[in-house]
């Protein structure tokens, strides 16, 4: 076992799509085999932008948990919990806020970008400004050293390191600085060739039925077809079909279609049928486990209860240090 401690979370904004699977979950599945891992449903983080719509939060958290478990995240191998079950994260957030300069938060590039995108009214709450401090608390609570995230999260991890450094400096402590583990995965796009995202309605969800997945693939955007001698596309919807085939299909089928594309003879309809079939057969086991979990609310509760206990114990030992260093004895 390596001495790294991995911590990561996902905001429960809806069921997981294939982009989430290949972008994040797949890395988590590998990490749980290698080292101590804490994976949590970041429901407080979801509230920083979704506080006006609390109705879906509980349901979304449950969907995310089922997706994780069906994909193979294993409570015997890693600690799985819900952020809001562990009040120590909130306490640490509060304490870290004491030493975090306001200017660091205001210059945070993801904060600025979100204000542009979501509007100033929607993002003028203190909780949203403080998002990276909460994220830092999430990681530091478990003395996390490695944080698998998408590259958009890099500024938050940088700020986390600065906050920990400031803490260590102010209080003569040696809490670990976290490092981002940025994933290098094939860029899977949505059905229209744009980033796969719930708000673009271009997603294939893990929880889609085989029929729905097939319908979605069959309706994916293409083009009028290549000329003979064409080079394989590097981006756009057709490139994305090749990525899907690469992720789910076998190599022979992939090179066959690449050949046909270069020869200007490809028929996207056939290619799509092969993609759908390969995808559905890869996800067969996932589908089975997901259906079982849907019927097992008791098991889901037990997993969260036991994850909560472990996460609270881990965070409590960090809080002992932090409280003591900050004079709270
Ligand atoms: N902000 C992360 C995201 O949107 C989710 C998250 C919350 C997280 N807390 C975290 C990720 C702690 C890593 C570590 O992807």
Tab-separated table of C-alpha atoms and ligand atoms in Angstrom:
chain	number	residue	atom	x	y	z
A	1	UNK	CA	0.000	0.000	0.000
A	2	UNK	CA	1.283	3.467	-0.781
A	3	UNK	CA	1.358	6.125	1.910
A	4	UNK	CA	-0.814	8.502	-0.095
A	5	UNK	CA	-4.286	9.302	1.111
A	6	UNK	CA	-6.741	9.990	-1.670
A	7	UNK	CA	-9.748	12.244	-1.116
A	8	UNK	CA	-12.290	13.229	-3.732
A	9	UNK	CA	-15.921	14.182	-4.025
A	10	UNK	CA	-18.628	14.724	-6.605
A	11	UNK	CA	-21.485	17.161	-6.419
A	12	UNK	CA	-24.792	15.268	-6.658
A	13	UNK	CA	-26.360	17.265	-9.456
A	14	UNK	CA	-27.935	14.268	-11.188
A	15	UNK	CA	-27.177	10.726	-12.297
A	16	UNK	CA	-23.689	10.130	-13.668
A	17	UNK	CA	-23.027	10.183	-17.399
A	18	UNK	CA	-20.335	8.454	-19.402
A	19	UNK	CA	-18.148	11.556	-19.209
A	20	UNK	CA	-18.206	11.308	-15.405
A	21	UNK	CA	-17.404	7.620	-15.615
A	22	UNK	CA	-14.380	7.882	-17.890
A	23	UNK	CA	-13.310	11.238	-16.490
A	24	UNK	CA	-13.447	10.413	-12.798
A	25	UNK	CA	-15.015	7.228	-11.559
A	26	UNK	CA	-12.728	4.935	-13.488
A	27	UNK	CA	-9.697	6.526	-11.814
A	28	UNK	CA	-11.342	6.109	-8.422
A	29	UNK	CA	-11.856	2.409	-9.088
A	30	UNK	CA	-8.146	2.033	-9.742
A	31	UNK	CA	-7.133	4.110	-6.727
A	32	UNK	CA	-9.239	2.096	-4.282
A	33	UNK	CA	-7.063	-0.913	-5.127
A	34	UNK	CA	-3.861	0.985	-4.403
A	35	UNK	CA	-4.205	3.178	-1.368
A	36	UNK	CA	-6.428	4.638	1.374
A	37	UNK	CA	-9.301	6.480	-0.263
A	38	UNK	CA	-12.130	8.694	0.936
A	39	UNK	CA	-14.871	9.310	-1.612
A	40	UNK	CA	-17.874	11.406	-0.757
A	41	UNK	CA	-21.055	12.893	-2.127
A	42	UNK	CA	-20.475	16.644	-1.916
A	43	UNK	CA	-24.048	17.657	-1.144
A	44	UNK	CA	-23.071	20.864	0.660
A	45	UNK	CA	-21.126	21.900	-2.411
A	46	UNK	CA	-24.201	21.235	-4.536
A	47	UNK	CA	-26.135	23.631	-2.301
A	48	UNK	CA	-23.702	26.477	-2.940
A	49	UNK	CA	-25.404	26.979	-6.292
A	50	UNK	CA	-28.557	24.881	-5.786
A	51	UNK	CA	-29.822	26.262	-2.480
A	52	UNK	CA	-33.026	27.461	-4.119
A	53	UNK	CA	-33.901	23.987	-5.397
A	54	UNK	CA	-33.427	21.553	-2.507
A	55	UNK	CA	-36.110	19.125	-3.760
A	56	UNK	CA	-33.842	17.004	-5.931
A	57	UNK	CA	-30.810	16.879	-3.663
A	58	UNK	CA	-31.703	13.758	-1.678
A	59	UNK	CA	-32.726	11.843	-4.781
A	60	UNK	CA	-29.616	12.893	-6.690
A	61	UNK	CA	-27.357	11.853	-3.833
A	62	UNK	CA	-28.947	8.431	-3.852
A	63	UNK	CA	-28.574	8.102	-7.645
A	64	UNK	CA	-24.907	9.010	-7.447
A	65	UNK	CA	-24.307	6.488	-4.684
A	66	UNK	CA	-25.998	3.734	-6.696
A	67	UNK	CA	-23.955	4.615	-9.786
A	68	UNK	CA	-20.713	4.482	-7.794
A	69	UNK	CA	-21.504	1.127	-6.241
A	70	UNK	CA	-22.798	-0.436	-9.440
A	71	UNK	CA	-19.625	0.671	-11.210
A	72	UNK	CA	-17.568	-1.156	-8.594
A	73	UNK	CA	-16.662	1.328	-5.895
A	74	UNK	CA	-16.381	-0.974	-2.918
A	75	UNK	CA	-17.100	0.022	0.701
A	76	UNK	CA	-14.720	-2.739	1.804
A	77	UNK	CA	-11.879	-1.046	-0.079
A	78	UNK	CA	-12.539	2.651	0.430
A	79	UNK	CA	-14.538	4.953	2.674
A	80	UNK	CA	-17.748	6.098	0.988
A	81	UNK	CA	-19.808	8.782	2.683
A	82	UNK	CA	-21.984	11.812	2.343
A	83	UNK	CA	-20.370	15.153	3.175
A	84	UNK	CA	-23.350	16.389	5.185
A	85	UNK	CA	-23.139	13.317	7.443
A	86	UNK	CA	-19.746	14.475	8.686
A	87	UNK	CA	-20.064	17.729	10.663
A	88	UNK	CA	-16.286	17.799	11.157
A	89	UNK	CA	-15.963	18.992	7.537
A	90	UNK	CA	-18.123	21.992	8.407
A	91	UNK	CA	-16.202	22.759	11.570
A	92	UNK	CA	-12.903	22.616	9.734
A	93	UNK	CA	-14.358	24.812	6.996
A	94	UNK	CA	-15.280	27.410	9.604
A	95	UNK	CA	-11.841	27.312	11.203
A	96	UNK	CA	-10.031	27.560	7.864
A	97	UNK	CA	-12.167	30.569	6.952
A	98	UNK	CA	-10.556	32.408	9.856
A	99	UNK	CA	-7.189	32.385	8.150
A	100	UNK	CA	-8.181	32.585	4.498
A	101	UNK	CA	-7.876	36.073	3.004
A	102	UNK	CA	-11.008	37.237	1.247
A	103	UNK	CA	-8.893	38.378	-1.701
A	104	UNK	CA	-7.835	34.798	-2.470
A	105	UNK	CA	-11.473	33.820	-2.910
A	106	UNK	CA	-12.399	36.822	-5.022
A	107	UNK	CA	-9.563	36.275	-7.452
A	108	UNK	CA	-10.348	32.574	-7.849
A	109	UNK	CA	-10.793	32.010	-11.615
A	110	UNK	CA	-13.591	29.449	-11.243
A	111	UNK	CA	-15.486	31.955	-9.087
A	112	UNK	CA	-15.157	34.620	-11.738
A	113	UNK	CA	-16.150	32.214	-14.509
A	114	UNK	CA	-19.216	30.977	-12.627
A	115	UNK	CA	-20.331	34.540	-11.940
A	116	UNK	CA	-20.202	35.213	-15.671
A	117	UNK	CA	-22.051	32.018	-16.480
A	118	UNK	CA	-24.680	31.867	-13.736
A	119	UNK	CA	-25.095	35.575	-13.113
A	120	UNK	CA	-24.253	37.732	-10.132
A	121	UNK	CA	-27.616	37.249	-8.410
A	122	UNK	CA	-27.383	33.507	-8.357
A	123	UNK	CA	-23.808	33.530	-7.045
A	124	UNK	CA	-23.764	36.334	-4.504
A	125	UNK	CA	-24.015	33.998	-1.489
A	126	UNK	CA	-21.132	33.660	0.940
A	127	UNK	CA	-21.215	29.862	0.666
A	128	UNK	CA	-20.423	30.039	-3.020
A	129	UNK	CA	-17.535	32.432	-2.486
A	130	UNK	CA	-16.165	30.099	0.153
A	131	UNK	CA	-16.529	26.968	-2.020
A	132	UNK	CA	-12.762	26.334	-2.271
A	133	UNK	CA	-12.342	26.661	1.496
A	134	UNK	CA	-14.942	23.962	2.039
A	135	UNK	CA	-13.201	21.851	-0.566
A	136	UNK	CA	-9.910	22.356	1.273
A	137	UNK	CA	-11.570	21.309	4.524
A	138	UNK	CA	-12.893	18.149	2.817
A	139	UNK	CA	-9.398	17.095	1.883
A	140	UNK	CA	-7.535	18.303	4.946
A	141	UNK	CA	-10.036	16.619	7.299
A	142	UNK	CA	-8.586	13.281	6.164
A	143	UNK	CA	-5.097	14.633	5.679
A	144	UNK	CA	-5.462	13.877	1.996
A	145	UNK	CA	-2.362	14.088	-0.145
A	146	UNK	CA	-3.705	13.197	-3.563
A	147	UNK	CA	-6.891	14.593	-5.022
A	148	UNK	CA	-8.150	13.200	-8.325
A	149	UNK	CA	-10.094	15.971	-10.077
A	150	UNK	CA	-10.763	17.451	-13.488
A	151	UNK	CA	-8.464	20.198	-14.687
A	152	UNK	CA	-11.107	22.850	-14.014
A	153	UNK	CA	-10.528	22.145	-10.309
A	154	UNK	CA	-6.842	22.958	-10.345
A	155	UNK	CA	-7.220	26.486	-8.940
A	156	UNK	CA	-9.117	25.084	-5.947
A	157	UNK	CA	-6.313	22.663	-5.182
A	158	UNK	CA	-3.747	25.440	-5.508
A	159	UNK	CA	-5.701	27.525	-3.055
A	160	UNK	CA	-5.997	24.504	-0.776
A	161	UNK	CA	-2.229	24.204	-0.730
A	162	UNK	CA	-1.868	27.877	0.102
A	163	UNK	CA	-4.371	27.609	2.931
A	164	UNK	CA	-2.589	24.594	4.420
A	165	UNK	CA	0.753	26.360	4.067
A	166	UNK	CA	-0.633	29.389	5.838
A	167	UNK	CA	-2.023	27.196	8.604
A	168	UNK	CA	1.292	25.423	9.066
A	169	UNK	CA	3.124	28.722	9.094
A	170	UNK	CA	0.806	30.468	11.550
A	171	UNK	CA	0.578	27.596	14.003
A	172	UNK	CA	3.832	25.801	13.514
A	173	UNK	CA	2.065	22.688	12.308
A	174	UNK	CA	2.849	20.132	9.632
A	175	UNK	CA	-0.414	19.212	8.036
A	176	UNK	CA	0.078	17.759	4.543
A	177	UNK	CA	-0.350	19.901	1.428
A	178	UNK	CA	-2.637	18.211	-1.066
A	179	UNK	CA	-1.747	17.633	-4.710
A	180	UNK	CA	-4.145	17.514	-7.615
A	181	UNK	CA	-4.114	14.342	-9.642
A	182	UNK	CA	-5.342	15.562	-13.003
A	183	UNK	CA	-6.690	12.780	-15.132
A	184	UNK	CA	-5.385	12.093	-18.579
A	185	UNK	CA	-8.330	10.326	-20.146
A	186	UNK	CA	-9.620	10.223	-23.671
A	187	UNK	CA	-11.814	13.244	-24.165
A	188	UNK	CA	-15.306	11.865	-24.445
A	189	UNK	CA	-17.751	14.446	-25.733
A	190	UNK	CA	-21.520	14.631	-25.820
A	191	UNK	CA	-23.730	13.340	-28.647
A	192	UNK	CA	-23.442	16.684	-30.445
A	193	UNK	CA	-19.661	16.844	-30.160
A	194	UNK	CA	-19.699	19.435	-27.390
A	195	UNK	CA	-18.579	18.722	-23.824
A	196	UNK	CA	-20.842	16.057	-22.317
A	197	UNK	CA	-22.915	18.020	-19.865
A	198	UNK	CA	-26.336	17.770	-18.310
A	199	UNK	CA	-27.110	21.344	-19.292
A	200	UNK	CA	-26.494	20.598	-22.996
A	201	UNK	CA	-28.840	17.582	-22.912
A	202	UNK	CA	-26.256	15.585	-24.855
A	203	UNK	CA	-25.464	12.920	-22.263
A	204	UNK	CA	-25.648	9.193	-22.124
A	205	UNK	CA	-26.272	8.328	-18.489
A	206	UNK	CA	-24.897	5.181	-16.924
A	207	UNK	CA	-28.411	4.561	-15.647
A	208	UNK	CA	-30.008	4.818	-19.110
A	209	UNK	CA	-31.594	1.538	-20.178
A	210	UNK	CA	-29.936	-0.369	-23.038
A	211	UNK	CA	-32.750	0.766	-25.344
A	212	UNK	CA	-32.340	4.424	-24.432
A	213	UNK	CA	-28.568	4.207	-24.868
A	214	UNK	CA	-29.078	2.728	-28.309
A	215	UNK	CA	-31.612	5.399	-29.293
A	216	UNK	CA	-29.250	8.117	-28.155
A	217	UNK	CA	-26.317	6.680	-30.084
A	218	UNK	CA	-28.430	6.242	-33.207
A	219	UNK	CA	-29.474	9.899	-33.010
A	220	UNK	CA	-25.937	11.235	-32.416
A	221	UNK	CA	-24.846	13.935	-34.850
A	222	UNK	CA	-22.691	12.964	-37.825
A	223	UNK	CA	-21.848	14.626	-41.119
A	224	UNK	CA	-22.325	13.938	-44.818
A	225	UNK	CA	-19.404	11.503	-44.807
A	226	UNK	CA	-15.715	11.676	-45.738
A	227	UNK	CA	-14.172	11.808	-49.217
A	228	UNK	CA	-11.825	8.951	-50.159
A	229	UNK	CA	-8.383	9.674	-48.700
A	230	UNK	CA	-9.815	11.568	-45.753
A	231	UNK	CA	-7.901	11.790	-42.508
A	232	UNK	CA	-9.531	10.668	-39.271
A	233	UNK	CA	-11.314	13.589	-37.624
A	234	UNK	CA	-9.712	14.980	-34.482
A	235	UNK	CA	-12.714	16.684	-33.026
A	236	UNK	CA	-16.448	17.014	-33.412
A	237	UNK	CA	-19.278	14.493	-33.307
A	238	UNK	CA	-17.726	11.936	-35.671
A	239	UNK	CA	-14.411	11.956	-33.810
A	240	UNK	CA	-16.489	11.319	-30.726
A	241	UNK	CA	-18.069	8.220	-32.285
A	242	UNK	CA	-14.556	6.887	-32.801
A	243	UNK	CA	-13.750	7.639	-29.176
A	244	UNK	CA	-16.836	5.702	-28.078
A	245	UNK	CA	-15.799	2.756	-30.194
A	246	UNK	CA	-12.316	2.952	-28.741
A	247	UNK	CA	-13.687	2.960	-25.208
A	248	UNK	CA	-16.206	0.169	-25.614
A	249	UNK	CA	-15.479	-1.814	-28.746
A	250	UNK	CA	-12.652	-4.141	-29.615
A	251	UNK	CA	-9.626	-3.005	-31.566
A	252	UNK	CA	-10.421	-4.916	-34.749
A	253	UNK	CA	-13.795	-3.299	-35.111
A	254	UNK	CA	-12.246	0.097	-34.444
A	255	UNK	CA	-9.538	-0.267	-37.086
A	256	UNK	CA	-12.112	-1.599	-39.514
A	257	UNK	CA	-14.153	1.573	-39.235
A	258	UNK	CA	-11.036	3.724	-39.379
A	259	UNK	CA	-10.146	2.007	-42.650
A	260	UNK	CA	-13.643	2.578	-44.013
A	261	UNK	CA	-13.506	6.226	-43.013
A	262	UNK	CA	-10.207	6.788	-44.812
A	263	UNK	CA	-11.586	5.028	-47.862
A	264	UNK	CA	-14.605	7.342	-47.793
A	265	UNK	CA	-16.890	4.344	-47.456
A	266	UNK	CA	-18.047	4.529	-43.903
A	267	UNK	CA	-21.716	4.115	-43.073
A	268	UNK	CA	-22.369	5.796	-39.780
A	269	UNK	CA	-25.566	3.820	-39.165
A	270	UNK	CA	-23.668	0.545	-38.971
A	271	UNK	CA	-20.957	2.092	-36.882
A	272	UNK	CA	-23.522	3.376	-34.431
A	273	UNK	CA	-25.165	-0.018	-34.151
A	274	UNK	CA	-21.815	-1.542	-33.302
A	275	UNK	CA	-21.116	1.153	-30.731
A	276	UNK	CA	-24.482	0.649	-29.053
A	277	UNK	CA	-24.028	-3.111	-28.947
A	278	UNK	CA	-20.517	-2.859	-27.530
A	279	UNK	CA	-21.577	-0.289	-24.960
A	280	UNK	CA	-24.557	-2.295	-23.787
A	281	UNK	CA	-22.565	-5.451	-23.456
A	282	UNK	CA	-19.815	-3.672	-21.463
A	283	UNK	CA	-22.451	-2.252	-19.153
A	284	UNK	CA	-24.379	-5.482	-18.626
A	285	UNK	CA	-22.913	-6.177	-15.224
A	286	UNK	CA	-23.353	-2.542	-14.245
A	287	UNK	CA	-27.044	-2.711	-15.220
A	288	UNK	CA	-27.594	-5.833	-13.164
A	289	UNK	CA	-25.946	-4.416	-10.065
A	290	UNK	CA	-27.745	-1.128	-10.463
A	291	UNK	CA	-31.127	-2.835	-10.569
A	292	UNK	CA	-30.286	-4.819	-7.442
A	293	UNK	CA	-29.150	-1.709	-5.588
A	294	UNK	CA	-32.334	0.145	-6.543
A	295	UNK	CA	-34.174	-2.540	-4.608
A	296	UNK	CA	-31.869	-2.440	-1.586
A	297	UNK	CA	-32.452	0.802	0.338
A	298	UNK	CA	-31.329	-0.903	3.528
A	299	UNK	CA	-27.965	-1.820	2.067
A	300	UNK	CA	-27.463	1.728	0.791
A	301	UNK	CA	-28.205	3.131	4.245
A	302	UNK	CA	-25.825	0.705	5.882
A	303	UNK	CA	-23.046	1.648	3.508
A	304	UNK	CA	-23.517	5.337	4.258
A	305	UNK	CA	-23.770	4.749	7.998
A	306	UNK	CA	-20.587	2.792	8.129
A	307	UNK	CA	-18.801	5.222	5.801
A	308	UNK	CA	-19.921	8.103	8.000
A	309	UNK	CA	-18.470	6.432	11.103
A	310	UNK	CA	-15.108	5.891	9.461
A	311	UNK	CA	-14.996	9.380	7.979
A	312	UNK	CA	-15.921	10.980	11.301
A	313	UNK	CA	-13.188	9.089	13.099
A	314	UNK	CA	-10.632	10.112	10.503
A	315	UNK	CA	-11.705	13.767	10.551
A	316	UNK	CA	-11.913	13.881	14.345
A	317	UNK	CA	-8.220	13.169	14.703
A	318	UNK	CA	-7.397	16.084	12.384
A	319	UNK	CA	-9.797	18.373	14.208
A	320	UNK	CA	-8.060	17.561	17.504
A	321	UNK	CA	-4.858	18.970	16.086
A	322	UNK	CA	-6.486	21.985	14.443
A	323	UNK	CA	-8.510	22.975	17.509
A	324	UNK	CA	-5.491	22.688	19.728
A	325	UNK	CA	-3.277	24.710	17.388
A	326	UNK	CA	-5.929	27.410	17.135
A	327	UNK	CA	-6.192	27.805	20.883
A	328	UNK	CA	-9.489	25.998	21.309
A	329	UNK	CA	-8.677	23.887	24.326
B	1	LIG	N1	-15.507	20.780	-6.513
B	1	LIG	C1	-15.435	19.415	-6.941
B	1	LIG	C2	-16.038	19.309	-8.349
B	1	LIG	O1	-16.923	20.057	-8.676
B	1	LIG	C3	-16.177	18.481	-6.010
B	1	LIG	C4	-15.511	18.437	-4.683
B	1	LIG	C5	-15.986	18.927	-3.496
B	1	LIG	C6	-14.225	17.886	-4.411
B	1	LIG	N2	-15.096	18.701	-2.505
B	1	LIG	C7	-14.001	18.078	-3.027
B	1	LIG	C8	-13.268	17.248	-5.198
B	1	LIG	C9	-12.821	17.660	-2.427
B	1	LIG	C10	-12.082	16.848	-4.592
B	1	LIG	C11	-11.867	17.053	-3.215
B	1	LIG	O2	-15.613	18.467	-9.108
